[in-house]
Coordinates of C-alpha atoms in Angstrom, one line a residue:
X1 CA -62.0 19.3 17.6
X2 CA -60.0 19.1 21.2
X3 CA -62.5 15.7 22.2
X4 CA -61.8 14.3 18.7
X5 CA -57.4 14.9 19.3
X6 CA -58.7 13.4 23.5
X7 CA -60.2 10.4 21.4
X8 CA -57.5 9.4 19.7
X9 CA -55.5 8.6 22.9
X10 CA -54.9 5.2 23.6
X11 CA -56.9 3.7 26.7
X12 CA -53.8 1.9 27.0
X13 CA -51.6 4.6 26.6
X14 CA -53.1 6.4 29.9
X15 CA -52.3 3.2 31.6
X16 CA -49.2 3.1 31.0
X17 CA -49.2 6.3 32.1
X18 CA -51.0 5.9 35.5
X19 CA -48.9 2.1 36.0
X20 CA -45.7 4.9 35.5
X21 CA -46.2 6.5 37.7
X22 CA -47.9 4.4 40.5
X23 CA -44.4 2.6 39.9
X24 CA -42.3 5.7 40.5
X25 CA -44.8 6.9 43.6
X26 CA -44.4 3.0 44.8
X27 CA -40.4 3.2 44.6
X28 CA -40.7 6.2 46.5
X29 CA -42.8 5.0 49.3
X30 CA -41.4 1.5 49.6
X31 CA -38.0 3.4 49.7
X32 CA -39.3 6.2 52.1
X33 CA -40.7 3.2 54.4
X34 CA -37.4 1.0 54.2
X35 CA -34.8 4.2 54.8
X36 CA -37.4 4.7 57.8
X37 CA -37.1 1.6 59.3
X38 CA -33.5 1.2 58.4
X39 CA -33.0 4.5 60.5
X40 CA -35.5 2.9 63.5
X41 CA -33.3 0.0 63.7
X42 CA -29.8 1.7 63.9
X43 CA -31.4 3.6 67.1
X44 CA -32.7 0.6 68.0
X45 CA -28.8 -0.8 67.7
X46 CA -27.3 2.3 68.8
X47 CA -29.4 2.3 72.2
X48 CA -29.5 -1.3 73.0
X49 CA -25.2 -1.1 72.5
X50 CA -25.8 2.1 74.8
X51 CA -26.9 0.1 77.3
X52 CA -24.8 -3.0 76.7
X53 CA -21.6 -0.3 76.9
X54 CA -22.7 1.4 80.6
X55 CA -23.6 -2.5 82.1
X56 CA -20.6 -3.7 81.2
X57 CA -17.9 -0.2 81.9
X58 CA -19.9 0.1 85.5
X59 CA -19.8 -3.6 86.8
X60 CA -16.6 -3.7 85.3
X61 CA -15.6 -0.6 87.4
X62 CA -17.3 -1.6 90.8
X63 CA -15.3 -5.3 89.9
X64 CA -11.9 -3.8 89.4
X65 CA -12.0 -1.4 92.8
X66 CA -13.6 -4.7 94.9
X67 CA -10.5 -7.2 93.9
X68 CA -7.9 -3.8 94.5
X69 CA -9.6 -3.6 98.0
X70 CA -9.7 -7.6 98.1
X71 CA -13.4 -8.0 98.6
X72 CA -14.6 -9.5 95.8
X73 CA -15.2 -13.8 96.5
X74 CA -15.1 -16.2 93.3
X75 CA -19.0 -16.5 93.5
X76 CA -20.1 -12.9 94.0
X77 CA -18.8 -11.0 90.5
X78 CA -22.3 -11.6 89.2
X79 CA -23.7 -9.6 91.9
X80 CA -22.1 -6.4 90.7
X81 CA -23.8 -7.1 87.0
X82 CA -27.1 -7.7 88.7
X83 CA -26.5 -4.0 90.5
X84 CA -26.1 -2.5 87.4
X85 CA -29.2 -4.0 86.1
X86 CA -31.3 -3.1 88.9
X87 CA -30.2 0.6 88.4
X88 CA -31.0 0.1 85.0
X89 CA -34.8 -0.7 85.1
X90 CA -35.2 3.3 85.0
X91 CA -34.7 3.1 81.4
X92 CA -37.9 3.6 79.6
X93 CA -37.2 1.6 76.0
X94 CA -36.0 -1.8 78.6
X95 CA -38.1 -4.1 78.3
X96 CA -35.4 -7.1 79.8
X97 CA -32.1 -7.5 80.5
X98 CA -30.0 -10.4 81.8
X99 CA -26.4 -11.9 81.6
X100 CA -26.1 -15.2 80.3
X101 CA -23.8 -18.6 80.0
X102 CA -22.4 -20.7 77.3
X103 CA -25.2 -22.7 78.9
X104 CA -28.4 -20.6 78.7
X105 CA -28.5 -20.2 81.9
X106 CA -29.3 -16.4 83.3
X107 CA -26.9 -15.8 86.1
X108 CA -28.6 -12.0 86.4
X109 CA -31.1 -9.8 84.9
X110 CA -34.0 -7.6 85.7
X111 CA -36.2 -10.0 86.1
X112 CA -35.2 -12.0 89.3
X113 CA -37.2 -14.3 89.1
X114 CA -35.8 -15.7 86.1
X115 CA -32.2 -16.2 87.6
X116 CA -31.3 -19.1 87.4
X117 CA -33.2 -20.2 84.2
X118 CA -32.8 -20.6 81.2
X119 CA -33.7 -18.8 78.1
X120 CA -36.1 -20.1 75.0
X121 CA -34.6 -22.3 72.6
X122 CA -35.0 -19.7 70.5
X123 CA -33.1 -17.4 72.0
X124 CA -30.8 -19.8 73.1
X125 CA -30.1 -20.0 69.2
X126 CA -29.7 -16.8 68.7
X127 CA -27.5 -16.3 71.6
X128 CA -25.2 -18.9 70.1
X129 CA -24.2 -17.3 66.9
X130 CA -22.7 -13.8 68.9
X131 CA -19.2 -13.1 67.5
X132 CA -16.5 -14.6 70.5
X133 CA -13.7 -12.6 69.3
X134 CA -14.9 -8.6 70.2
X135 CA -18.1 -7.5 71.8
X136 CA -19.8 -6.3 68.8
X137 CA -23.5 -6.3 68.9
X138 CA -26.0 -9.3 67.3
X139 CA -29.5 -7.9 67.0
X140 CA -33.3 -9.2 65.9
X141 CA -37.0 -8.5 65.8
X142 CA -38.7 -11.4 67.8
X143 CA -41.7 -12.2 69.0
X144 CA -42.0 -13.0 72.7
X145 CA -44.4 -16.4 72.9
X146 CA -46.1 -16.0 75.9
X147 CA -46.9 -12.4 75.7
X148 CA -47.2 -12.3 71.8
X149 CA -45.3 -8.9 71.5
X150 CA -43.2 -7.5 69.2
X151 CA -39.2 -6.8 70.6
X152 CA -36.0 -5.7 70.0
X153 CA -33.2 -7.9 70.8
X154 CA -29.8 -7.2 71.4
X155 CA -26.8 -9.6 72.6
X156 CA -23.3 -8.3 73.4
X157 CA -20.5 -10.8 74.3
X158 CA -19.2 -9.7 78.3
X159 CA -16.2 -10.2 79.7
X160 CA -16.7 -9.7 83.3
X161 CA -12.9 -8.5 84.0
X162 CA -12.1 -7.0 80.5
X163 CA -10.9 -8.5 76.9
X164 CA -7.4 -7.4 76.8
X165 CA -5.3 -8.7 79.7
X166 CA -7.4 -6.8 82.6
X167 CA -6.5 -9.4 85.1
X168 CA -3.0 -9.3 84.5
X169 CA -2.7 -5.6 85.1
X170 CA -4.9 -5.7 88.3
X171 CA -2.7 -8.3 90.1
X172 CA 0.6 -6.5 89.4
X173 CA 3.0 -8.1 91.3
X174 CA 3.5 -4.6 93.8
X175 CA -0.2 -5.2 94.1
X176 CA 0.4 -9.1 95.2
X177 CA 2.6 -7.9 97.3
X178 CA 0.6 -5.4 99.6
X179 CA -2.7 -8.4 99.2
X180 CA 0.1 -10.8 101.1
X181 CA 1.8 -8.2 103.6
X182 CA -1.9 -6.6 104.5
X183 CA -3.3 -10.9 104.3
X184 CA -0.8 -12.9 104.8
X185 CA -2.9 -14.6 107.5
X186 CA -5.8 -14.7 105.2
X187 CA -4.1 -15.1 101.8
X188 CA -1.2 -17.1 101.0
X189 CA 0.7 -16.6 98.1
X190 CA -0.3 -20.2 96.8
X191 CA -3.9 -18.6 97.4
X192 CA -3.6 -15.5 95.2
X193 CA -1.9 -17.7 92.5
X194 CA -4.7 -20.1 92.9
X195 CA -7.0 -17.2 92.8
X196 CA -5.5 -15.2 89.7
X197 CA -6.3 -18.5 87.8
X198 CA -9.8 -18.7 88.6
X199 CA -10.7 -15.8 87.6
X200 CA -8.4 -16.3 84.6
X201 CA -10.8 -18.7 83.8
X202 CA -14.1 -16.8 84.1
X203 CA -13.1 -14.0 81.6
X204 CA -12.6 -17.1 79.5
X205 CA -16.3 -18.4 79.5
X206 CA -18.4 -17.1 77.4
X207 CA -21.0 -15.0 79.2
X208 CA -24.0 -13.0 76.7
X209 CA -25.6 -9.6 77.8
X210 CA -28.8 -9.6 76.6
X211 CA -31.6 -6.7 76.3
X212 CA -34.7 -7.0 74.8
X213 CA -36.0 -3.1 74.1
X214 CA -39.6 -2.4 73.2
X215 CA -41.3 -1.7 70.0
X216 CA -44.0 0.8 69.9
X217 CA -42.0 3.7 69.1
X218 CA -40.5 1.7 66.2
X219 CA -44.0 0.4 65.5
X220 CA -45.5 4.2 65.7
X221 CA -43.0 5.4 62.5
X222 CA -43.5 1.9 60.9
X223 CA -47.7 2.1 60.9
X224 CA -47.5 6.1 59.7
X225 CA -45.4 5.2 56.5
X226 CA -47.7 2.7 55.6
X227 CA -50.4 4.1 56.1
X228 CA -48.9 7.0 54.0
X229 CA -48.3 4.3 51.5
X230 CA -52.2 3.6 51.7
X231 CA -53.5 6.7 50.9
X232 CA -51.1 7.6 47.8
X233 CA -52.9 4.5 46.3
X234 CA -56.2 5.2 47.3
X235 CA -55.1 8.4 45.8
X236 CA -53.6 7.0 43.1
X237 CA -56.1 4.8 42.3
X238 CA -59.3 7.3 42.7
X239 CA -56.9 9.8 40.3
X240 CA -56.5 6.7 37.7
X241 CA -59.9 5.4 38.0
X242 CA -61.2 9.4 37.1
X243 CA -59.0 10.1 34.3
X244 CA -59.9 6.4 32.8
X245 CA -63.1 6.6 33.4
X246 CA -63.1 10.3 31.8
X247 CA -60.9 8.8 28.7
X248 CA -64.0 6.4 28.1
X249 CA -66.1 8.8 27.5
X250 CA -64.5 10.3 25.3
X251 CA -63.7 6.8 22.9
X252 CA -67.0 5.9 22.3
X253 CA -66.2 8.5 18.6
X254 CA -63.3 6.6 18.6
X255 CA -64.9 3.4 18.7
X256 CA -66.8 3.4 16.4
X257 CA -64.0 5.2 13.9
X258 CA -62.4 1.9 14.4
X259 CA -65.5 -0.7 14.6
X260 CA -65.8 1.6 10.9
X261 CA -62.8 1.3 9.9
X262 CA -62.7 -2.3 10.9
X263 CA -66.3 -3.2 8.8
X264 CA -64.3 -2.0 5.6
X265 CA -61.3 -3.4 6.1
X266 CA -63.4 -6.3 6.5
X267 CA -65.5 -5.9 3.0
X268 CA -62.4 -5.0 1.2
X269 CA -60.9 -8.8 2.0
X270 CA -64.1 -10.0 1.3
X271 CA -64.2 -8.2 -1.9
X272 CA -60.3 -9.2 -2.8
X273 CA -60.9 -13.1 -2.2
X274 CA -64.0 -13.2 -3.9
X275 CA -63.4 -16.6 -6.3
X276 CA -65.3 -14.1 -8.8
X277 CA -64.3 -10.9 -10.2
X278 CA -65.5 -8.1 -9.3
X279 CA -65.8 -4.7 -11.4
X280 CA -68.0 -1.6 -9.3
X281 CA -68.2 2.3 -11.1
X282 CA -69.3 4.9 -9.2
X283 CA -72.4 7.2 -10.7
X284 CA -69.8 9.2 -12.5
X285 CA -69.1 5.8 -14.1
X286 CA -65.0 5.6 -13.3
X287 CA -63.9 2.5 -11.7
X288 CA -63.5 2.3 -7.8
X289 CA -63.7 -1.7 -7.3
X290 CA -61.3 -3.9 -9.1
X291 CA -60.9 -7.2 -7.3
X292 CA -58.0 -9.3 -7.6
X293 CA -60.7 -12.2 -9.3
X294 CA -60.4 -9.3 -11.7
X295 CA -57.2 -8.7 -12.0
X296 CA -56.3 -12.6 -12.6
X297 CA -59.3 -12.9 -15.3
X298 CA -58.9 -9.6 -17.2
X299 CA -55.2 -9.5 -17.0
X300 CA -55.1 -5.7 -15.6
X301 CA -53.9 -4.7 -12.6
X302 CA -56.1 -3.0 -10.4
X303 CA -53.7 0.0 -9.8
X304 CA -53.9 1.2 -13.9
X305 CA -57.9 0.7 -14.0
X306 CA -59.1 2.5 -10.5
X307 CA -60.9 6.0 -11.1
X308 CA -60.4 5.4 -14.8
X309 CA -63.2 5.3 -17.1
X310 CA -64.0 1.4 -18.1
X311 CA -63.7 2.3 -22.2
X312 CA -60.0 3.6 -21.6
X313 CA -58.3 0.8 -19.5
X314 CA -60.8 -2.3 -19.9
X315 CA -61.2 -4.8 -23.1
X316 CA -63.9 -3.6 -25.2
X317 CA -66.0 -6.6 -24.6
X318 CA -66.2 -5.7 -20.5
X319 CA -66.5 -2.5 -20.8
X320 CA -69.6 -2.5 -23.3
X321 CA -70.9 -4.8 -20.1
X322 CA -70.2 -2.2 -17.7
X323 CA -71.9 1.3 -19.5
X324 CA -74.5 2.6 -18.1
X325 CA -76.9 2.2 -20.9
X326 CA -76.4 -1.7 -21.1
X327 CA -77.7 -2.3 -17.7
X328 CA -80.5 0.3 -17.2
X329 CA -82.8 -2.2 -18.3
X330 CA -81.7 -3.6 -15.0
X331 CA -82.3 -7.2 -16.3
X332 CA -80.2 -9.8 -14.6
X333 CA -78.4 -11.3 -18.1
X334 CA -75.5 -13.5 -18.2
X335 CA -73.0 -13.3 -21.2
X336 CA -70.3 -15.4 -22.2
X337 CA -67.7 -13.7 -23.6
X338 CA -64.1 -14.5 -24.9
X339 CA -60.8 -12.7 -23.4
X340 CA -57.0 -12.5 -24.9
X341 CA -55.1 -13.4 -27.2
X342 CA -54.5 -16.4 -29.3
X343 CA -56.7 -19.8 -29.7
X344 CA -54.9 -21.4 -26.5
X345 CA -54.8 -18.1 -24.4
X346 CA -58.7 -17.5 -24.7
X347 CA -60.3 -17.1 -21.5
X348 CA -64.2 -17.9 -21.2
X349 CA -65.5 -15.7 -18.7
X350 CA -69.7 -15.5 -18.0
X351 CA -70.6 -11.6 -17.0
X352 CA -73.6 -10.1 -15.0
X353 CA -74.1 -6.8 -15.0
X354 CA -76.5 -5.5 -12.1
X355 CA -76.7 -1.5 -11.5
X356 CA -76.3 -0.3 -7.8
X357 CA -79.1 2.1 -6.3
X358 CA -78.8 3.6 -2.7
X359 CA -81.3 3.8 -0.1
X360 CA -83.2 6.1 -2.3
X361 CA -83.7 4.0 -4.7
X362 CA -81.1 6.4 -6.4
X363 CA -78.4 5.6 -8.8
X364 CA -74.9 4.9 -7.6
X365 CA -73.0 3.4 -9.8
X366 CA -73.2 -0.5 -12.1
X367 CA -71.6 -3.5 -10.5
X368 CA -69.9 -6.5 -12.9
X369 CA -69.2 -9.8 -11.8
X370 CA -67.3 -12.3 -13.7
X371 CA -66.8 -15.7 -13.8
X372 CA -64.4 -17.8 -15.7
X373 CA -65.4 -21.2 -16.7
X374 CA -62.5 -21.9 -18.7
X375 CA -61.8 -24.4 -17.1
X376 CA -65.2 -26.1 -17.7
X377 CA -64.7 -26.1 -20.8
X378 CA -61.9 -27.9 -21.1
X379 CA -63.3 -30.7 -19.1
X380 CA -65.8 -30.4 -20.8
X381 CA -63.4 -31.3 -24.0
X382 CA -62.3 -33.3 -22.4
X383 CA -65.1 -35.8 -20.6
X384 CA -66.3 -35.5 -25.0
X385 CA -63.1 -36.6 -25.9
X386 CA -63.4 -39.5 -23.3
X387 CA -66.3 -40.0 -24.9
X388 CA -65.1 -40.4 -28.5
X389 CA -62.0 -42.5 -27.1
X390 CA -64.6 -45.1 -25.1
X391 CA -66.1 -45.2 -28.5
X392 CA -63.2 -45.6 -30.4
X393 CA -62.1 -48.5 -27.9
X394 CA -65.2 -50.5 -28.5
X395 CA -65.6 -49.7 -32.2
X396 CA -61.7 -51.2 -32.3
X397 CA -62.0 -54.3 -30.5
X398 CA -65.5 -55.3 -32.6
X399 CA -63.7 -54.2 -35.7
X400 CA -60.3 -56.6 -35.3
X401 CA -62.0 -59.0 -34.5
X402 CA -64.2 -58.9 -37.7
X403 CA -61.4 -57.8 -39.9
X404 CA -58.5 -60.3 -39.0
X405 CA -60.4 -63.6 -39.7
X406 CA -60.8 -62.8 -43.4
X407 CA -57.5 -60.6 -43.6
X408 CA -55.9 -64.4 -41.6
X409 CA -57.1 -66.0 -44.9
X410 CA -56.0 -63.3 -47.9
X411 CA -52.9 -63.8 -46.2
X412 CA -52.9 -67.9 -46.7
X413 CA -54.8 -67.8 -49.8
X414 CA -51.8 -64.8 -51.2
X415 CA -49.2 -67.4 -50.3
X416 CA -50.5 -70.4 -51.9
X417 CA -51.3 -68.3 -55.3
X418 CA -48.1 -66.9 -54.6
X419 CA -46.6 -70.9 -54.7
X420 CA -48.8 -72.0 -57.9
X421 CA -47.1 -68.8 -60.3
X422 CA -44.3 -69.1 -58.8
X423 CA -42.9 -68.8 -62.6
X424 CA -44.9 -66.0 -63.4
X425 CA -42.2 -62.9 -62.0
X426 CA -45.8 -60.5 -61.9
X427 CA -48.1 -62.9 -59.9
X428 CA -44.9 -63.4 -57.4
X429 CA -44.8 -60.0 -57.2
X430 CA -48.7 -59.8 -57.1
X431 CA -49.1 -62.0 -54.1
X432 CA -45.9 -60.1 -52.4
X433 CA -47.7 -56.9 -52.6
X434 CA -51.1 -58.4 -51.0
X435 CA -49.1 -60.5 -48.4
X436 CA -46.8 -57.4 -47.4
X437 CA -50.6 -55.3 -47.9
X438 CA -52.6 -57.7 -45.4
X439 CA -49.4 -57.9 -42.8
X440 CA -49.6 -53.7 -42.8
X441 CA -53.5 -53.7 -41.8
X442 CA -52.7 -56.2 -39.2
X443 CA -50.3 -54.1 -37.6
X444 CA -52.4 -51.6 -37.9
X445 CA -55.6 -53.0 -36.0
X446 CA -52.2 -53.9 -33.7
X447 CA -51.6 -50.5 -32.7
X448 CA -55.7 -49.8 -32.3
X449 CA -56.2 -52.5 -30.3
X450 CA -52.7 -51.9 -28.1
X451 CA -54.3 -47.8 -27.9
X452 CA -57.9 -49.2 -27.2
X453 CA -56.9 -51.7 -24.6
X454 CA -56.1 -50.5 -21.0
X455 CA -52.4 -52.4 -20.2
X456 CA -51.1 -53.2 -16.6
X457 CA -47.8 -51.3 -16.1
X458 CA -44.5 -53.4 -14.3
X459 CA -43.7 -50.4 -12.1
X460 CA -40.5 -50.4 -10.6
X461 CA -37.7 -47.5 -10.2
X462 CA -37.1 -46.3 -13.2
X463 CA -33.6 -43.4 -13.9
X464 CA -35.3 -41.2 -16.3
X465 CA -32.2 -39.9 -17.5
X466 CA -31.3 -43.9 -18.9
X467 CA -34.1 -43.9 -20.5
X468 CA -33.6 -41.0 -22.6
X469 CA -30.4 -41.9 -23.5
X470 CA -31.8 -45.1 -24.7
X471 CA -34.0 -43.8 -27.2
X472 CA -31.8 -40.9 -28.3
X473 CA -29.5 -43.9 -29.3
X474 CA -31.9 -45.2 -31.3
X475 CA -32.4 -42.4 -33.3
X476 CA -28.8 -41.7 -33.0
X477 CA -27.9 -42.7 -36.9
X478 CA -31.3 -40.4 -38.0
X479 CA -30.0 -37.3 -36.2
X480 CA -25.9 -37.6 -38.5
X481 CA -27.6 -38.2 -41.3
X482 CA -29.9 -35.0 -41.7
X483 CA -26.8 -33.1 -39.4
X484 CA -29.2 -31.7 -36.4
X485 CA -27.1 -31.1 -32.9
X486 CA -28.2 -32.7 -30.2
X487 CA -28.0 -30.9 -27.2
X488 CA -28.9 -32.8 -23.8
X489 CA -28.4 -31.1 -20.4
X490 CA -29.4 -32.3 -16.3
X491 CA -29.1 -31.6 -13.3
X492 CA -28.3 -35.0 -12.0
X493 CA -29.9 -37.9 -11.7
X494 CA -33.6 -38.8 -11.7
X495 CA -35.9 -41.1 -10.9
X496 CA -39.6 -41.9 -11.5
X497 CA -42.2 -45.0 -10.6
X498 CA -43.0 -46.4 -14.0
X499 CA -43.0 -49.2 -17.1
X500 CA -39.3 -48.7 -18.4
X501 CA -40.8 -49.4 -21.7
X502 CA -43.5 -47.8 -22.5
X503 CA -41.3 -44.5 -21.1
X504 CA -39.0 -45.4 -23.7
X505 CA -42.0 -45.4 -26.0
X506 CA -43.2 -42.0 -25.1
X507 CA -39.0 -40.3 -25.5
X508 CA -38.5 -42.5 -28.7
X509 CA -42.3 -41.4 -29.8
X510 CA -41.1 -37.0 -29.1
X511 CA -38.0 -38.1 -30.9
X512 CA -38.8 -39.3 -33.9
X513 CA -41.4 -36.5 -34.2
X514 CA -38.8 -33.9 -33.5
X515 CA -36.3 -35.7 -36.2
X516 CA -39.3 -35.6 -39.2
X517 CA -39.8 -32.2 -38.5
X518 CA -36.6 -30.9 -39.2
X519 CA -35.6 -32.1 -42.5
X520 CA -33.3 -29.8 -43.5
X521 CA -31.1 -30.2 -40.4
X522 CA -31.9 -27.8 -36.4
X523 CA -31.4 -27.6 -32.6
X524 CA -32.8 -30.7 -31.0
X525 CA -32.7 -29.7 -27.0
X526 CA -32.9 -32.1 -24.1
X527 CA -34.3 -30.7 -20.7
X528 CA -34.5 -32.6 -17.5
X529 CA -34.6 -31.3 -14.2
X530 CA -36.6 -31.5 -10.8
X531 CA -39.8 -29.3 -9.6
X532 CA -41.3 -29.2 -7.0
X533 CA -41.8 -32.7 -7.0
X534 CA -41.6 -33.9 -10.2
X535 CA -39.2 -34.9 -12.4
X536 CA -39.5 -32.6 -16.2
X537 CA -38.7 -34.0 -19.3
X538 CA -38.7 -31.0 -22.1
X539 CA -38.1 -32.1 -25.8
X540 CA -37.6 -28.9 -27.9
X541 CA -37.2 -28.5 -31.6
X542 CA -36.6 -25.9 -34.0
X543 CA -38.3 -27.2 -37.3
X544 CA -41.1 -26.0 -39.4
X545 CA -43.7 -26.1 -36.2
X546 CA -47.6 -26.5 -36.6
X547 CA -50.7 -24.3 -36.6
X548 CA -52.9 -23.5 -33.7
X549 CA -56.5 -25.3 -34.8
X550 CA -54.2 -28.4 -35.1
X551 CA -52.1 -27.4 -32.2
X552 CA -55.5 -29.0 -30.2
X553 CA -56.2 -31.7 -32.1
X554 CA -51.9 -32.9 -31.9
X555 CA -53.4 -35.4 -28.9
X556 CA -56.5 -36.9 -30.9
X557 CA -56.5 -40.3 -32.3
X558 CA -55.6 -40.8 -36.2
X559 CA -54.6 -37.2 -36.2
X560 CA -51.6 -36.8 -38.3
X561 CA -50.1 -34.6 -40.2
X562 CA -47.6 -36.9 -42.4
X563 CA -48.6 -38.7 -45.1
X564 CA -47.2 -41.6 -44.2
X565 CA -48.4 -41.8 -40.1
X566 CA -50.3 -43.1 -38.3
X567 CA -52.1 -40.7 -36.0
X568 CA -51.6 -43.1 -32.9
X569 CA -47.9 -41.8 -31.7
X570 CA -48.9 -38.7 -29.6
X571 CA -52.1 -40.2 -28.6
X572 CA -50.3 -43.2 -27.3
X573 CA -47.4 -41.1 -25.4
X574 CA -50.5 -38.5 -23.9
X575 CA -52.0 -42.6 -22.5
X576 CA -48.9 -43.4 -21.3
X577 CA -48.0 -40.5 -19.2
X578 CA -51.5 -40.3 -17.9
X579 CA -50.9 -44.1 -17.1
X580 CA -48.1 -42.8 -14.9
X581 CA -50.1 -39.7 -13.4
X582 CA -48.3 -37.3 -15.5
X583 CA -49.1 -34.4 -17.8
X584 CA -47.7 -34.2 -21.2
X585 CA -48.1 -30.5 -22.8
X586 CA -47.5 -29.4 -26.3
X587 CA -46.4 -26.0 -27.2
X588 CA -45.6 -25.0 -31.0
X589 CA -46.4 -21.9 -33.7
X590 CA -45.5 -21.9 -37.6
X591 CA -41.7 -21.4 -38.1
X592 CA -40.8 -21.2 -34.6
X593 CA -40.4 -25.0 -33.7
X594 CA -42.7 -27.3 -31.0
X595 CA -41.9 -27.6 -27.4
X596 CA -42.9 -30.8 -25.8
X597 CA -43.2 -31.5 -21.6
X598 CA -43.0 -34.7 -20.0
X599 CA -44.0 -33.9 -16.1
X600 CA -43.6 -37.2 -13.7
X601 CA -44.2 -37.8 -9.9
X602 CA -40.5 -37.9 -8.5
X603 CA -40.0 -41.7 -7.0
X604 CA -39.8 -42.0 -3.0
X605 CA -39.7 -44.9 -0.8
X606 CA -43.2 -43.6 -0.1
X607 CA -44.7 -44.2 -3.6

C-alpha cells in the first residue's frame, strides 16, 4: 500500500523539488561566494589604503623636516618617497609599488630598475581614471602580461606637500625671515619666493601612487569557496539521481496503470466516434456500452440506458434483437427495421446482433451493431424518381411531336367549320369549344415540354425581397377577395445569383397554392432571412393541409389534389430551385396548414 502511494508521486514532482533545493543551495553558495569575495576585496582595498597612507604620511613628514631645515632642492623630493618605499618592501603582500606622474613615467618605485620607465598601457588607462579631487582609493584586479599572474592594483592621488595649503603654512612669514637671516648669503628674498612658486607648481601636478598586492591568499579563499560549491553540487546530483532512480522503480506500477487508462480512453473515444451504432450488454443483460451514433439513431441518451435492461429503455424492435435468445444461435444475420413515429420521421436501420465471449469461450454479453441506411433509401428513391422523370421527358418530347401536328389540323378544321356555320348558333358554339380544347391541349403539351426540357438560366444578382414583393402584388386581389391576412417579415435586403423570371414563377406558384388552400380565409406568413451563407424564404399558410401519404408525392409531375390542377406547378418549382443549387422543403399535416421553405445560396462577389 505504501509502495502504491509512493508510485502515485510524479517523477516531475521530485525533479521540481530537487531543482528547487538545488536552486536554493546554489543561491546560498553563490551568495556566500560573492560575500567572501567582497570581504576579501574590501580587505585588499583596506590594506592598499593603509600602505598608501603610510607612504604618503612618511614621505610628507620627511619633506616637511627637510623644508624647515632648508635642506631640500627641487630635484630631490622624490628621494624621500623612494626611501619610504624601500623601507616598505618588507611587507609580505606588496609585490610592487611606484610613484607615477601624469605621463605614466615611474619617478620612484620598489624596483629601482623601472625608475624612469613608463607603465604598461592598461595600467596607464587605469591611472588616468584616478580622481584628482581627493585621495580616494581606486582599485582593480588585473593580470600582469609578462608574468601572467593576477595582481590587485590600488591607485591613490599623491600630493607631495599635502593637499590643503601645506606649503604656505610651511613657508610662513617668520620662517621666511629666519631663512633669509640664516642663509642671506645663499638665498635672497627673490630666490625664496621663486622656490615657493616652484614647490606650489610641483604640488599641483598629478602624481599617482600605485600599489600592487599579491593575490595568493585571495585566490586560496576563492578556490576554497568554489570547491565547496562543487562539493555541494556533486552531493545534490548524487542525492537527486538516487531519488530519481528509486522513484522510477516505483513508477513501473503507475506506468502500467496509466497505459491501461490510456487504452481504455482510446477505446472509449474509438467506440464513441464509430459511424456505426454500438450497443453492448454484460452477462446480466444490462446495457454497458451505448455510443454516440446509437444515441442519434435511436433517439435516446446514453445516461438513460446505461446499466439498465434493454426491454425497459429501448424500442421493442432493438430490445428483441439484443435479447440473448435471438443471439444464442451464433448466426450473423442482418435485419432491416424502421424506427420513429410518422412516415417522414422514420429511420431505416440495419442491425447485426453478435454474442460476446471471453478467452475461455464463456458468454460475456451481447453486441448489437446498427447502421442507418435512411440516406441510402432516400437516394434510391431520388434515383428512381430521376429515372422516371427522364423517361417522362423522352416520352413528352415524342408525344408533343406526334400530337401537335394533328391538333393544328383539328384547330384549322374547327375554324373552317365555324366560318361555314356562322348562321347556326349551335354550330358556332361547337366550333368554339373545339378550338378552346385544342388550345388547352397545346398549353398542356407546352407545360410538359417546359418541365421536360432543360432551360438556360439568365443568372444575375437578384434581390429576393423584390421578387417576393412582385409575386405578392400579382395575388393581392385574391388575398383581399378571400379575406386572407398577409404577414410579411424580412430582416434586411437579401441577394442571390438567379434568374428573376424563374424565381418569380416559383414564388407565384407557392403563393397561389397557399391561397387555394384557404378558401375560407386565414393567415399567410412570409419570412425572409439569412442563415449560414444562404437566403431562406418560408411561406406558411393556415389552410387545410395534406396527409402524410400525399406529402411524399407533392413534387411528382401531374400529382394534384385539385380538380382543375395540372400537377406541374410544384414539380416545376422544385426543378427551378434545384437548377439554382437550392433546396425546397415541404411540410404539411391535415388541419395544421402547410410550410414550404426555399433555401438558396446567398450572393457573393466570388459567385
